[in-house]
CSV table of C-alpha atoms in Angstrom, one decimal:
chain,number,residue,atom,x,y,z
P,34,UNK,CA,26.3,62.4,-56.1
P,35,UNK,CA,22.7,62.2,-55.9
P,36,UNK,CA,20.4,61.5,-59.6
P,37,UNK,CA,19.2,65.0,-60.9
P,38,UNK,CA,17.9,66.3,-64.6
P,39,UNK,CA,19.6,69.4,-65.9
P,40,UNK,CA,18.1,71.6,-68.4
P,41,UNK,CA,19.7,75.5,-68.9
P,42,UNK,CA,17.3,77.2,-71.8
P,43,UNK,CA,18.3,80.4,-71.5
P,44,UNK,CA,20.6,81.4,-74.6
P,45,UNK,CA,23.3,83.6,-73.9
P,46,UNK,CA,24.8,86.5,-76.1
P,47,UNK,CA,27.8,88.1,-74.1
P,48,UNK,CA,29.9,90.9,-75.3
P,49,UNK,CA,30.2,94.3,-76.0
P,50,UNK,CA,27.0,95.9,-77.8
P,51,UNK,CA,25.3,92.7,-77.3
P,52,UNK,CA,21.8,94.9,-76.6
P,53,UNK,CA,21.9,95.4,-80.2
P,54,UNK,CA,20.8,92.2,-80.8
P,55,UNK,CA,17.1,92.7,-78.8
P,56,UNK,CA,14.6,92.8,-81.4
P,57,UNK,CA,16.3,90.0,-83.5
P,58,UNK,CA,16.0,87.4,-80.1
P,59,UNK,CA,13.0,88.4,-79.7
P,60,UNK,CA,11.6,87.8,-83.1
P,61,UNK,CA,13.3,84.4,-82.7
P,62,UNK,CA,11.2,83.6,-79.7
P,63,UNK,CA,8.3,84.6,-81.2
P,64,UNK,CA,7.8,87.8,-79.7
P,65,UNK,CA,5.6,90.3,-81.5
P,66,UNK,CA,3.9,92.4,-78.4
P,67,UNK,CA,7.2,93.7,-76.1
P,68,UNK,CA,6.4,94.8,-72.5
P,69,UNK,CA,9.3,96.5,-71.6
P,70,UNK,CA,10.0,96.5,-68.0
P,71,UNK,CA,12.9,98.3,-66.4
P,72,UNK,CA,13.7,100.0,-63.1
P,73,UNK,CA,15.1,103.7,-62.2
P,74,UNK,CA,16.3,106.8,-64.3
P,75,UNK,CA,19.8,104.9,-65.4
P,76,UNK,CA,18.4,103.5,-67.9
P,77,UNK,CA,16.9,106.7,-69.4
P,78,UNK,CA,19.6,108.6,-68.8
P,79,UNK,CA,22.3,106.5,-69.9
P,80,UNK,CA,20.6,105.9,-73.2
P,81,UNK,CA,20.2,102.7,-72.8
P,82,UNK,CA,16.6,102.3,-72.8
P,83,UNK,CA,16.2,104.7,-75.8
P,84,UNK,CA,18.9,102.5,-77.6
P,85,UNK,CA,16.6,99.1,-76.6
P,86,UNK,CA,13.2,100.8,-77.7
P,87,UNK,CA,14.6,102.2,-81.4
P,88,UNK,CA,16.4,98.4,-81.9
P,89,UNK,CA,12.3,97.2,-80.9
P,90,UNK,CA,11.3,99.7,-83.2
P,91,UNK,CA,13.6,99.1,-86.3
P,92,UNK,CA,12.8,95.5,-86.0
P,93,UNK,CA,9.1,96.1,-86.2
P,94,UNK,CA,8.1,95.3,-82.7
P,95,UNK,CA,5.1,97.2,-81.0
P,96,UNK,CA,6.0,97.8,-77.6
P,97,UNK,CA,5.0,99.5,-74.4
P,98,UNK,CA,7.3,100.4,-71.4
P,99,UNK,CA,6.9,100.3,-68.1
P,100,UNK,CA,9.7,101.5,-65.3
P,101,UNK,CA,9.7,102.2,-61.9
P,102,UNK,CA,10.7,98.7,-60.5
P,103,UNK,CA,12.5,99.3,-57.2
P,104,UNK,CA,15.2,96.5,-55.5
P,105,UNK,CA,13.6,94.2,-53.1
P,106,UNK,CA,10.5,94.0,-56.2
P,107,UNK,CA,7.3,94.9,-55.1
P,108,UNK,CA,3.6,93.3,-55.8
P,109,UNK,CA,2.1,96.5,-56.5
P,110,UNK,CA,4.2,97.0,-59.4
P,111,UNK,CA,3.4,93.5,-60.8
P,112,UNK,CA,0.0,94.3,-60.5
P,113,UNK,CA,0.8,97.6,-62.8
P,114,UNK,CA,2.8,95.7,-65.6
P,115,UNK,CA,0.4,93.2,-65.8
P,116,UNK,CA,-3.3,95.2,-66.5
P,117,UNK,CA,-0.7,97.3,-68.8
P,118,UNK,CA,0.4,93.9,-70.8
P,119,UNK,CA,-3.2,92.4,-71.0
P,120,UNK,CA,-4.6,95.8,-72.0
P,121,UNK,CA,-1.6,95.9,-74.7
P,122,UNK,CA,-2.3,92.1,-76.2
P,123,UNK,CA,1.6,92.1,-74.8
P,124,UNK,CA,3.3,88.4,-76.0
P,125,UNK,CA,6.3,88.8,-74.6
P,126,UNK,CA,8.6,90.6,-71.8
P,127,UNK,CA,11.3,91.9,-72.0
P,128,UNK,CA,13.5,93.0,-68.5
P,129,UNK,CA,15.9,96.0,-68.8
P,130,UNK,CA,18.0,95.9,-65.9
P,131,UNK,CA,19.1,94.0,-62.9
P,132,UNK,CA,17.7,91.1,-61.0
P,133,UNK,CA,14.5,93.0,-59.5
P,134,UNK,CA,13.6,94.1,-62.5
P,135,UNK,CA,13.9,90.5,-64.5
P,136,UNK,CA,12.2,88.9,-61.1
P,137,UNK,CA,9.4,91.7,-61.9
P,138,UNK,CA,9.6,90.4,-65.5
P,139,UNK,CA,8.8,87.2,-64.3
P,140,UNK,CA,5.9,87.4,-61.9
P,141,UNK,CA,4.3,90.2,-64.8
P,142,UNK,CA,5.0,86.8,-67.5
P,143,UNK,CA,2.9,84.6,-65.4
P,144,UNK,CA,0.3,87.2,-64.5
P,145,UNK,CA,-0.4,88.6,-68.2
P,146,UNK,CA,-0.4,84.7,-69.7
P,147,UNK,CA,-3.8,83.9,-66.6
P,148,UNK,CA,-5.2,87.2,-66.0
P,149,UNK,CA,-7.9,85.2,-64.3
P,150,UNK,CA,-5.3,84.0,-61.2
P,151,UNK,CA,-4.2,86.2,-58.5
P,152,UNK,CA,-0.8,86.8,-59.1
P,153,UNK,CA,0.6,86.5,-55.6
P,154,UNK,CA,-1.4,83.1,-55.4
P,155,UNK,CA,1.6,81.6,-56.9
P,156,UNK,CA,4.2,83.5,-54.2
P,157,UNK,CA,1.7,82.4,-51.7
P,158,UNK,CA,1.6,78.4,-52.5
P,159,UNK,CA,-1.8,78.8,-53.3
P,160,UNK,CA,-1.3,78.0,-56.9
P,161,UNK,CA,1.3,76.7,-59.7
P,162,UNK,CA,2.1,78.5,-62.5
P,163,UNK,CA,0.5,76.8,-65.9
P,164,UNK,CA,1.6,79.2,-68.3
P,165,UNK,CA,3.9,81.9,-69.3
P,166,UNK,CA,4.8,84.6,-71.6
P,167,UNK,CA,8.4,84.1,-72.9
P,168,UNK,CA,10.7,86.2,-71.3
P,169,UNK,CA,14.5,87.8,-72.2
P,170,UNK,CA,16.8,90.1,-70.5
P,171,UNK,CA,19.3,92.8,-70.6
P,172,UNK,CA,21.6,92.9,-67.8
P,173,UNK,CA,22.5,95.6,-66.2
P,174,UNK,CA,23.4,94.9,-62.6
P,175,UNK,CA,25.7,91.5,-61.8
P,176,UNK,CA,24.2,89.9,-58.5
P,177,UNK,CA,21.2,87.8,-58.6
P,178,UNK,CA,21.6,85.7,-61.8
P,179,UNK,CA,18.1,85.8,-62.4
P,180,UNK,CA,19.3,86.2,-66.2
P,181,UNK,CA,19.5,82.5,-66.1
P,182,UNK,CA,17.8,81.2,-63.0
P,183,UNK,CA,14.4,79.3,-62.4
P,184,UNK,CA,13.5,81.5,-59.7
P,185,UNK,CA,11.9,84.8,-58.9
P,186,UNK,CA,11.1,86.5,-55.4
P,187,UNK,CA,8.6,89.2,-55.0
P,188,UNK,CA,7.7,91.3,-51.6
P,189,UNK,CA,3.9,91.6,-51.3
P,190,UNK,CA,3.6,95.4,-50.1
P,191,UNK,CA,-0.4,95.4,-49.8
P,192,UNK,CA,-0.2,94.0,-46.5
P,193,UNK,CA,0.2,95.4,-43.1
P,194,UNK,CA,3.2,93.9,-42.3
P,195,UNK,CA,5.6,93.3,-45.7
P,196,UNK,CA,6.1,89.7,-47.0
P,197,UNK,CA,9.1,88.3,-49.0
P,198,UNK,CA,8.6,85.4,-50.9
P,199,UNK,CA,10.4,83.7,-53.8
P,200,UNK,CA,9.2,81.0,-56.1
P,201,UNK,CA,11.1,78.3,-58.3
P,202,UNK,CA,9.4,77.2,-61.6
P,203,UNK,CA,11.1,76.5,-64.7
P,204,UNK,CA,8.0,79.0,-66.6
P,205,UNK,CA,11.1,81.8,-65.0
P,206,UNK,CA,13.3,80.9,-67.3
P,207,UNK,CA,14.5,83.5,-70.0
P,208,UNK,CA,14.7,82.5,-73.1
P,209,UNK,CA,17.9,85.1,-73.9
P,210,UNK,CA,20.0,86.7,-71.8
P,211,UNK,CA,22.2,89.6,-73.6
P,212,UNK,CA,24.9,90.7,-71.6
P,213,UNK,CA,27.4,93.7,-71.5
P,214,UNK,CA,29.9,94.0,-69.5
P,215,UNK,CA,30.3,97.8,-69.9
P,216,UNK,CA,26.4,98.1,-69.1
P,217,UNK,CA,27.6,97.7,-65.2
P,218,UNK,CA,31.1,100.0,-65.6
P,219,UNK,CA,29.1,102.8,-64.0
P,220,UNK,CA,27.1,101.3,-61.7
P,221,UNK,CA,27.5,102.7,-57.7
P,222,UNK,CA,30.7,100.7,-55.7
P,223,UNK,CA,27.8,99.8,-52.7
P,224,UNK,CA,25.8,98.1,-56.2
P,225,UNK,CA,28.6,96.4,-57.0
P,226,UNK,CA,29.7,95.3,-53.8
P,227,UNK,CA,26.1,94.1,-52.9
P,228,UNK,CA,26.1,92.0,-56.3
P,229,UNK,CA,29.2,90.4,-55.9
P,230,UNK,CA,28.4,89.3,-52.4
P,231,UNK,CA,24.8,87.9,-53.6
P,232,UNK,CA,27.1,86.0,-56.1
P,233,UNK,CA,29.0,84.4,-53.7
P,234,UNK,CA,26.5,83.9,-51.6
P,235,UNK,CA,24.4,82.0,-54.3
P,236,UNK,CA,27.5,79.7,-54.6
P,237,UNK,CA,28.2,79.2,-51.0
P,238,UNK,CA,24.7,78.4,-50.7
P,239,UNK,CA,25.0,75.8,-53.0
P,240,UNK,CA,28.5,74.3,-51.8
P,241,UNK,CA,27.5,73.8,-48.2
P,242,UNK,CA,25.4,71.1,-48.3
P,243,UNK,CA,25.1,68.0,-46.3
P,244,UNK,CA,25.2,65.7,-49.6
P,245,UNK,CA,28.8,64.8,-49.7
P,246,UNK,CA,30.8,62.6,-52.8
P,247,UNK,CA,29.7,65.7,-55.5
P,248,UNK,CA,33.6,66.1,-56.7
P,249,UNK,CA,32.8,67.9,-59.9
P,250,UNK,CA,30.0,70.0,-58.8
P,251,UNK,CA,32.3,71.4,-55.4
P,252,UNK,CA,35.3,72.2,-58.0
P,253,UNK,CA,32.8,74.2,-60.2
P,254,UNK,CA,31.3,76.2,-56.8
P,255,UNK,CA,34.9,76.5,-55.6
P,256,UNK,CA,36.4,78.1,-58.8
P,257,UNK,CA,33.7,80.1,-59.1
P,258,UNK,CA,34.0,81.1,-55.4
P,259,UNK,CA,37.8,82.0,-56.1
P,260,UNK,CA,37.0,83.8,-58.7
P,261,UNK,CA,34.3,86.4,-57.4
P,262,UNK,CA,36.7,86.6,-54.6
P,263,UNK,CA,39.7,87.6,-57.0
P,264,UNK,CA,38.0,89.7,-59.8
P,265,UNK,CA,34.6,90.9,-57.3
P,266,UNK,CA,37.5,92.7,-55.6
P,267,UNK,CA,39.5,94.3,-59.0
P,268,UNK,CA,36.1,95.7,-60.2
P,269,UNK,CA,34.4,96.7,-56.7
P,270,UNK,CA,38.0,99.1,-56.7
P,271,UNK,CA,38.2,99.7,-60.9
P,272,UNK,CA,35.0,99.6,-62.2
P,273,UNK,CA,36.1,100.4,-65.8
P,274,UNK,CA,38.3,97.2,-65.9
P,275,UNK,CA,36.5,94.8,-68.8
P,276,UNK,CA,38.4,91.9,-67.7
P,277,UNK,CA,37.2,92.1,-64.0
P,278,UNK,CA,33.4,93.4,-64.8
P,279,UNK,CA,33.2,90.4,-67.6
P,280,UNK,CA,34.4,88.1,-64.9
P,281,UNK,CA,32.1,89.2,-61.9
P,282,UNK,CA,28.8,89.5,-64.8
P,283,UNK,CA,29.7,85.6,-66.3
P,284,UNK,CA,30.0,84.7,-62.3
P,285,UNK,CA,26.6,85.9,-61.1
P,286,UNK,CA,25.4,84.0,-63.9
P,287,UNK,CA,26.5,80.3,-63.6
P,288,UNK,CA,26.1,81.1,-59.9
P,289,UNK,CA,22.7,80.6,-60.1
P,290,UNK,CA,22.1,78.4,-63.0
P,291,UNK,CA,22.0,75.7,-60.9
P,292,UNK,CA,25.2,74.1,-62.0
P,293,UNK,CA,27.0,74.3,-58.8
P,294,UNK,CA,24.6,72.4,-56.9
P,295,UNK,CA,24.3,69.4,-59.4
P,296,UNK,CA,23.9,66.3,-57.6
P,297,UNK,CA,23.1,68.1,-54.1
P,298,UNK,CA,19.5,68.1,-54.1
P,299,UNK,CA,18.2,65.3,-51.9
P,300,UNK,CA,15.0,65.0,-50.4
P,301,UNK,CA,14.0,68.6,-50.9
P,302,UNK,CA,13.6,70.9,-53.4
P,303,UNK,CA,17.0,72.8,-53.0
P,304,UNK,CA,20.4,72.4,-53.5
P,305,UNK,CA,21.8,73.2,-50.6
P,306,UNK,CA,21.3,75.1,-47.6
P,307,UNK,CA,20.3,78.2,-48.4
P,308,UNK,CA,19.5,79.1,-44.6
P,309,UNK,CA,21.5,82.9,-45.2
P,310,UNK,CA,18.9,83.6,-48.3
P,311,UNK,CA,15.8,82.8,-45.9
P,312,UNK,CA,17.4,85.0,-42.8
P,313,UNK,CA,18.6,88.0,-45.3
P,314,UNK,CA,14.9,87.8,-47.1
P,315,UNK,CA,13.8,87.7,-43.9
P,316,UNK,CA,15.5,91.4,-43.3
P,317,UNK,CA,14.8,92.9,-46.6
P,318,UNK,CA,11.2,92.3,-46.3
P,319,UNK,CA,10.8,94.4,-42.9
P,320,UNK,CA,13.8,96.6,-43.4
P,321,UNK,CA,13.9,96.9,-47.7
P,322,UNK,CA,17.6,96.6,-47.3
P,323,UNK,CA,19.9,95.1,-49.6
P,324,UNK,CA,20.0,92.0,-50.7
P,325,UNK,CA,23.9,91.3,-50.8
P,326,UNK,CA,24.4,93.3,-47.6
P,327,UNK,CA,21.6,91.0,-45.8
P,328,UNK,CA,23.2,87.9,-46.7
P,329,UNK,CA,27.2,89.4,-45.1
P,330,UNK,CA,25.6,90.5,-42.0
P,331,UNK,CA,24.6,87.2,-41.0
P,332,UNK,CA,26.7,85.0,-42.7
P,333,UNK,CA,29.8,84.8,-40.2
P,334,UNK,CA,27.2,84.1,-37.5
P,335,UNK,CA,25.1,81.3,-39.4
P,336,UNK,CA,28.5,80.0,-40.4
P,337,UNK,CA,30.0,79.8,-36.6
P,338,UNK,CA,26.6,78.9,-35.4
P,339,UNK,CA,26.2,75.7,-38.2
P,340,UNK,CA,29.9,74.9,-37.8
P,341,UNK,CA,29.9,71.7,-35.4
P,342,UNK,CA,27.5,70.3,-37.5
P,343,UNK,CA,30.3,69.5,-40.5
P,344,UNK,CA,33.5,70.5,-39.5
P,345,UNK,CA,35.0,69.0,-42.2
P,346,UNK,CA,33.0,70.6,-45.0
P,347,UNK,CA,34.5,74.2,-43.5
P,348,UNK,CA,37.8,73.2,-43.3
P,349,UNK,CA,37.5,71.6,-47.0
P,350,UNK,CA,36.4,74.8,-48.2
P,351,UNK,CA,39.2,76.6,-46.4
P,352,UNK,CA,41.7,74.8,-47.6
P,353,UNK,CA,40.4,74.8,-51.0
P,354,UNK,CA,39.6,78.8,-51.5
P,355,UNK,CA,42.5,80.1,-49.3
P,356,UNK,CA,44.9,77.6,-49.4
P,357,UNK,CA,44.9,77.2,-45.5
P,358,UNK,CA,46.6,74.2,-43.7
P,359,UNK,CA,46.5,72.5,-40.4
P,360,UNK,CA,43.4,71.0,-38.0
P,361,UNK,CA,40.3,71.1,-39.6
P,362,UNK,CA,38.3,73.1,-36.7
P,363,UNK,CA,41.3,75.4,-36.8
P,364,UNK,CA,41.1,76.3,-40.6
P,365,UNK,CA,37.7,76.5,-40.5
P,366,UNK,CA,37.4,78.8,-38.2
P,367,UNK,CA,40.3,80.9,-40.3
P,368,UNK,CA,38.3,80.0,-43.8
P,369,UNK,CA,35.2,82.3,-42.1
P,370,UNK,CA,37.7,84.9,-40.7
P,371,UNK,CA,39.0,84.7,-44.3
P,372,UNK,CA,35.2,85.3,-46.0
P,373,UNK,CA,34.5,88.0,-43.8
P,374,UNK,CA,37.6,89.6,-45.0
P,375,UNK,CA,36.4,89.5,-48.4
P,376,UNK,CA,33.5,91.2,-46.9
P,377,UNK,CA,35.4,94.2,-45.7
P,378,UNK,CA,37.1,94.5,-49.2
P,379,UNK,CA,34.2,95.4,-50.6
P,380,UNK,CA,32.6,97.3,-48.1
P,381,UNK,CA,29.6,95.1,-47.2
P,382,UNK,CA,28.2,94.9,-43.7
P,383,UNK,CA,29.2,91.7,-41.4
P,384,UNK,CA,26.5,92.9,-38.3
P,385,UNK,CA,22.8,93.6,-38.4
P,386,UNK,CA,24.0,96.5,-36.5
P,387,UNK,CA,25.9,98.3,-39.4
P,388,UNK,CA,23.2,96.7,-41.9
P,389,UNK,CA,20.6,98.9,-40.2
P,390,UNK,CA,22.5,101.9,-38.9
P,391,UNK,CA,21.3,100.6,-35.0
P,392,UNK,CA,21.3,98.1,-32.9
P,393,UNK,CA,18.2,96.1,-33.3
P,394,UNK,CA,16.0,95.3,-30.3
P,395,UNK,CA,14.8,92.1,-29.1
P,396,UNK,CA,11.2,93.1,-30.4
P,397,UNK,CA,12.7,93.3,-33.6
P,398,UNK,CA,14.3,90.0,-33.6
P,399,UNK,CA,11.2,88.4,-32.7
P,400,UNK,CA,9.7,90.2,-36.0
P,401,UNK,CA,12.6,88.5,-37.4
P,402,UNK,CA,12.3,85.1,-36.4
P,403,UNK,CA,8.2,85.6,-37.4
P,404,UNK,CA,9.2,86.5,-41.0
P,405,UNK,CA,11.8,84.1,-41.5
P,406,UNK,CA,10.0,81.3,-40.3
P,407,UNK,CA,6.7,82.0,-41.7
P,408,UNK,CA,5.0,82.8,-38.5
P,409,UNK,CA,6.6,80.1,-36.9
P,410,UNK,CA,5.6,77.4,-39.6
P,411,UNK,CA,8.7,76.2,-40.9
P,412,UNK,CA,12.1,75.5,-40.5
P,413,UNK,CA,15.5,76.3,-42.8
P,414,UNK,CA,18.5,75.0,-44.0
P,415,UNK,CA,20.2,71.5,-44.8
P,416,UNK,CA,23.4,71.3,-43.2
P,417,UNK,CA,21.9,72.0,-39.9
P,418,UNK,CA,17.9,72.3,-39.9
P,419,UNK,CA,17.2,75.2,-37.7
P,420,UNK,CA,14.1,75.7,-35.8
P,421,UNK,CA,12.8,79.1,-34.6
P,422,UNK,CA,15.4,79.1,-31.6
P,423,UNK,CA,18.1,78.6,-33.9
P,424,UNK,CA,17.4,81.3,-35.5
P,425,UNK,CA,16.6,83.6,-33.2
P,426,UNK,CA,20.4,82.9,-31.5
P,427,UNK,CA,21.8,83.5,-35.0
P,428,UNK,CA,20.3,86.9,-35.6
P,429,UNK,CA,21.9,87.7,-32.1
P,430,UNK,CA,24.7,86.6,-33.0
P,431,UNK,CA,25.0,88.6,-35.8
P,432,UNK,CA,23.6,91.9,-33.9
């Protein structure tokens, strides 16, 4: 286990009705000026947004409310919030819904606390973000654990060509998170699928990592891993079950809270791989597609294609989740038959061909390998570094 400093600031209110408790958390963070931000019509047609803006109201908050954030979060819409919040005097920000809209939340924080800096300046790694308004959330969507994460990621659609980018600060950390359960009981099956693969996937991300002798940390990513696998699949088929929905929304959370990577972070910034984030961001930004289903369709061929590189890491995490025995290239290879099983169960893509509904050319795996890369500037991942031709074999793999 490698030395690392810890901090999780976010305070977390889970349970049924827990949306009740808005204007008091934000009053304790000393929030007097809401921006609301939230996505689509659920939340207006549910009631739920109604329900958030009288519980503002009663508390004596002034407020404004801004919607329309769509997954994969655009630029433009940051843009939007943020002349809104500095025209409003706005001191705080509040995100009503799922990860895009908290990771809009975010990048609106940091854009109405220094009007005077370009926004995308900090996606870009142009700038560092200073300063911050103070942030909470109301979950509605299980997946990204941006409730409780230190990161946000933003596609910048004023350019020709659509960019993806995703920043890690600790100014993106919520100060509250409230979080019900039932908010996600009527959320689409191909929602909940998605999210419960982005939870595993922030998990497994974290777990395969070429920093070895973190015993605690790999039993926390491997229970949790169990876990989604278990109760992702009971609430992907029964929605309405409290148990199963409570297990997959506490899941998404502490899979990105950085806790499962403690100790793991060597000589870089991240802990661990995270080569299937970069390739699936890579994906969403030209195609808009879905997060969780970006990270399935290329995971079995990243996996296979990684494999030689730590053999035994596989088979560890084969034996561990799945309970498999025998040689370790053997169960490993079973472990990622095993994953891609979970997969099927809840209906997410394993192929960039059912991702995209067609067989991609080799002009678009080149636009691929661009994007991903960064116009051929850097490389990914930890457990095996992977240059531009690594890459490219991958995503045919994966067609």
């Amino acid at each position: 286990m490698l030395k690392f400093e810890y901090c999780s600031p976010t305070k977390i209110v889970f349970g049924k009705d827990t949306e009740g408790r808005a204007a008091e958390l934000v009053k304790e963070f000393g929030g007097t000026k809401v921006v609301i931000v939230y996505g689509g019509k659920s939340v207006t047609e549910n009631g739920l947004l109604k329900k958030v803006e009288e519980n503002l109201s009663a508390g004596g908050l002034n407020f404004i409310s801004v919607g329309g954030v769509v997954p994969n979060p655009v630029l433009s819409k940051v843009r939007e919030i943020i002349k809104s919040g500095v025209e409003f005097g706005a001191d705080f920000v509040l995100a009503v819904g799922g990860g895009s809209v908290i990771d809009t939340a975010k990048a609106a924080a940091h854009g109405i606390a220094s009007p005077e800096t370009d926004v995308w300046d900090y996606w870009a790694g142009r700038a560092k973000v200073k300063k911050s308004l103070n942030i909470g959330s109301i979950l509605t969507i299980s997946a990204a654990g941006s409730e409780t994460s230190n990161s946000s990621v933003i596609t910048n659609d004023e350019e020709d060509k659509p960019t993806k980018r995703g920043i890690t600060t600790e100014f993106n950390r919520p100060k509250f998170a409230l979080m019900n359960p039932e908010l996600t009981m009527t959320l689409p099956k191909g929602q909940i699928g998605a999210g419960v693969a982005d939870i595993f996937m922030h998990t497994s991300e974290r777990f395969f990592t070429n920093i070895q002798g973190n015993h605690l940390t790999d039993e926390i990513a491997l229970g949790l891993i169990r876990n989604i696998m278990k109760y992702g699949v009971t609430g992907y088929n029964t929605p309405t079950d409290y148990e199963a929905m409570s297990e997959i929304m506490w899941s998404g959370s502490v899979s990105h809270i950085g806790l499962t990577g403690l100790g793991a972070k060597g000589d870089t910034t991240r802990d661990g791989d995270w080569s299937c984030h970069q390739l699936g961001m890579a994906i969403s930004a030209i195609y808009d597609s879905t997060h969780g289903a970006t990270l399935t369709a290329v995971w079995g061929s990243w996996a296979r294609y990684v494999l030689e590189a730590d053999v035994a890491r596989f088979a560890d995490y084969a034996k561990r989740v799945f309970g498999l025995e025998g040689e370790d290239k053997t169960v490993a290879l079973e472990g990622i038959e095993k994953t891609e099983e979970f997969f099927k169960k809840i209906e997410m893509p394993l192929t960039l061909t059912k991702l995209l509904g067609h067989k991609p050319s080799e002009e678009e795996i080149v636009s691929l390998v661009r994007e991903c890369t960064y116009n051929y500037s850097r490389k990914i991942g930890s457990i095996k570094v992977l240059d531009q031709d690594d890459i490219r074999r991958i995503y045919e793999m994966a067609v």
